[in-house]
C-alpha positions in Angstrom: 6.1 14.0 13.9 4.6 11.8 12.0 7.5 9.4 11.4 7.2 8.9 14.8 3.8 8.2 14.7 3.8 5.3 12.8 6.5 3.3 15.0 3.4 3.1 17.7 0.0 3.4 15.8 -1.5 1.7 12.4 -4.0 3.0 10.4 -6.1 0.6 8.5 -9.1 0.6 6.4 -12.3 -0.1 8.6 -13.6 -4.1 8.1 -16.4 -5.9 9.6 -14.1 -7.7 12.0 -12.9 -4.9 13.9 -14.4 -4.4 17.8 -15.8 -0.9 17.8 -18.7 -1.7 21.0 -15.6 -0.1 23.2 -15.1 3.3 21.9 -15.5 5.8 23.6 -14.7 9.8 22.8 -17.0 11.4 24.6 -19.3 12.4 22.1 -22.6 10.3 21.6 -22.9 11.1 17.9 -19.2 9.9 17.1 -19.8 6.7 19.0 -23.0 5.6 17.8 -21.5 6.1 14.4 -18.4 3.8 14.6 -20.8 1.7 16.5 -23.9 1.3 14.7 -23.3 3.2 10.8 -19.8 3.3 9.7 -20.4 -0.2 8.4 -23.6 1.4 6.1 -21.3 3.9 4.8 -18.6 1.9 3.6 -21.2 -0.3 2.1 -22.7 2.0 0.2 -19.6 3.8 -1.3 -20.7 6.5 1.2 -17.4 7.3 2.8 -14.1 4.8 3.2 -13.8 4.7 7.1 -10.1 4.3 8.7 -9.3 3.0 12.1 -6.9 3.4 14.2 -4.9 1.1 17.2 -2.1 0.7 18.9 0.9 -1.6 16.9 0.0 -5.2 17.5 -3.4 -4.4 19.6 -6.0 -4.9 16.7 -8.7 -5.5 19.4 -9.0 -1.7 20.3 -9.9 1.0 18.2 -8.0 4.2 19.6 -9.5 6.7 16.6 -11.3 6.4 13.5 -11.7 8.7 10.8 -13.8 9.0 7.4 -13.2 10.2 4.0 -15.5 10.8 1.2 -15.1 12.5 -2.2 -16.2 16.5 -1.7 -15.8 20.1 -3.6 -15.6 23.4 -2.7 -18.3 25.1 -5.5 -19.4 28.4 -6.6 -22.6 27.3 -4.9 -20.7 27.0 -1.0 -20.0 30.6 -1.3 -22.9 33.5 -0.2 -21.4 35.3 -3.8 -20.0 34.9 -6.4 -18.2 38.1 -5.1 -16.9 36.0 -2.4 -16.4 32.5 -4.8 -13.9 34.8 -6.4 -12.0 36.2 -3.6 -11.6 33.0 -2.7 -10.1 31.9 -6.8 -7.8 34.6 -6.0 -6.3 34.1 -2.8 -5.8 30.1 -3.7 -5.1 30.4 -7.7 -2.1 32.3 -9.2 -3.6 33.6 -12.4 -4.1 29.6 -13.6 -7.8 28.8 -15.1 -10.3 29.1 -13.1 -13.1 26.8 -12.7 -16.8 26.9 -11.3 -15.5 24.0 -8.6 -12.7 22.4 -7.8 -11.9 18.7 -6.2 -11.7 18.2 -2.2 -11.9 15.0 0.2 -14.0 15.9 3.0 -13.2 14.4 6.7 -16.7 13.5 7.7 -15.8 12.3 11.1 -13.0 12.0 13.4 -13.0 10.5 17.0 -10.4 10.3 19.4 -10.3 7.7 21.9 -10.9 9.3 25.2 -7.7 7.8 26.8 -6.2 8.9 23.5 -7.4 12.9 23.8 -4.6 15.2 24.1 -1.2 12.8 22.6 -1.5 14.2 19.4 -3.4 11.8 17.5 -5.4 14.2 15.9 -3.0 16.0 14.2 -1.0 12.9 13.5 -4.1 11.5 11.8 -4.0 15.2 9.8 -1.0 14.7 8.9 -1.4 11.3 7.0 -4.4 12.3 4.9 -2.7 15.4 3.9 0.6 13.3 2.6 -2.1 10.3 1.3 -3.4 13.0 -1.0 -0.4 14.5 -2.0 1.2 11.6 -2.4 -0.9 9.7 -3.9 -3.0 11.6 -5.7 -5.4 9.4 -7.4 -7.9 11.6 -8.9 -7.4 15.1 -8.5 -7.8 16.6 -5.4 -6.5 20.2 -4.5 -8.4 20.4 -0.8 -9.5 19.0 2.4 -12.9 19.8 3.9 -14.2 19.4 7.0 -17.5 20.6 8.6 -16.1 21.4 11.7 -18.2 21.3 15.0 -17.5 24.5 16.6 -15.6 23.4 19.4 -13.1 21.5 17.2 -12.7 24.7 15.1 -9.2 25.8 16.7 -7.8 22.0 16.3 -8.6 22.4 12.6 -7.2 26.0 12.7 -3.6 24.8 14.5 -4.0 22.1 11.7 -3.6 24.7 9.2 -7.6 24.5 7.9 -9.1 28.4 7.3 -12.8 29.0 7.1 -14.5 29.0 3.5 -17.2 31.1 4.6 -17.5 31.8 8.7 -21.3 31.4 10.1 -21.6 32.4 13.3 -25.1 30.7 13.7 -24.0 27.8 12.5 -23.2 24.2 14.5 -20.4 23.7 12.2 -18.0 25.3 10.3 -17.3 25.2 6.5 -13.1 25.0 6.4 -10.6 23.7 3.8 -6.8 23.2 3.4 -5.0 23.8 0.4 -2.4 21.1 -0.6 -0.8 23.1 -2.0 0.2 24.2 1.3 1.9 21.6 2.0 5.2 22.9 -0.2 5.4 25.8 2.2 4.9 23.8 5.4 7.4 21.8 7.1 5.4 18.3 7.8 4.8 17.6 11.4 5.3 20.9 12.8 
């Protein structure tokens, strides 16, 4: 639960100051990022990075995260067939609109001694209740681009497919906040 979660781990914006050399979760492309181009990206209003450690052990990063302003669009669908089923399954008869206002998770790393304790779902968790909560702008959905082999943590998450491509290195997928009212949190 994520009440739980918080009496171990923080999560803090990325600064300059924090040791990344370190991390390690296994996958080259996540490490070099937190490494050598998460500091680029929150530079250049790119993406807000989030790190995560252990209470009272700021010298280890156990996970990191980003987040970056996103939509899903007419233009993400194949159709406009298929922009519309989607309206329809996610609107009740309110206005609809050509897009509609997301935050996209453009990367999430685990720790490797961290894989596995539910981090990553805790780390769901809080930036589904940080948009609902807090709300600042608008935004009705969470996006990911999904690698394929992270597709069923995103699914147990509670993230569907916009559009499945089986050719495809990634996956297009989206929760609805909207959800969340349904959902117990933390489940």
């Amino acid at each position: 639960m994520i009440a739980d979660f918080f009496e171990k781990y923080d999560i803090q914006k990325f600064e300059s100051d924090i040791p990344t050399y370190n991390f390690d979760c296994g996958d080259e492309d996540l490490n070099d990022f937190i490494k050598n181009e998460i500091q680029f990206y929150k530079q250049q209003l790119i993406a807000m990075p989030y790190v995560v450690f252990e209470k009272g052990k700021i010298d280890k990063v156990i996970a990191y995260f980003t987040l970056s302003n996103d939509k899903i669009a007419v233009t993400d669908f194949e159709s406009n067939n298929q922009f519309n089923k989607f309206k329809k399954r996610n609107f009740n008869k309110e206005k609809y609109l050509r897009s509609y206002p997301s935050v996209k998770i453009g990367r999430l790393g685990i720790s490797r001694d961290f894989q596995g304790a539910g981090i990553g779902t805790n780390i769901i968790d809080f930036i589904k209740l940080y948009f609902l909560e807090d709300n600042k702008t608008g935004c009705r959905f969470i996006t990911v681009d999904a690698y394929n082999a992270a597709v069923p943590f995103y699914e147990k998450n509670g993230f569907d497919f916009l559009i499945k491509k089986d050719e495809s290195p990634t996956q297009l997928m989206f929760f609805d906040l909207m959800n969340i009212k349904l959902e117990p949190f933390g489940s």
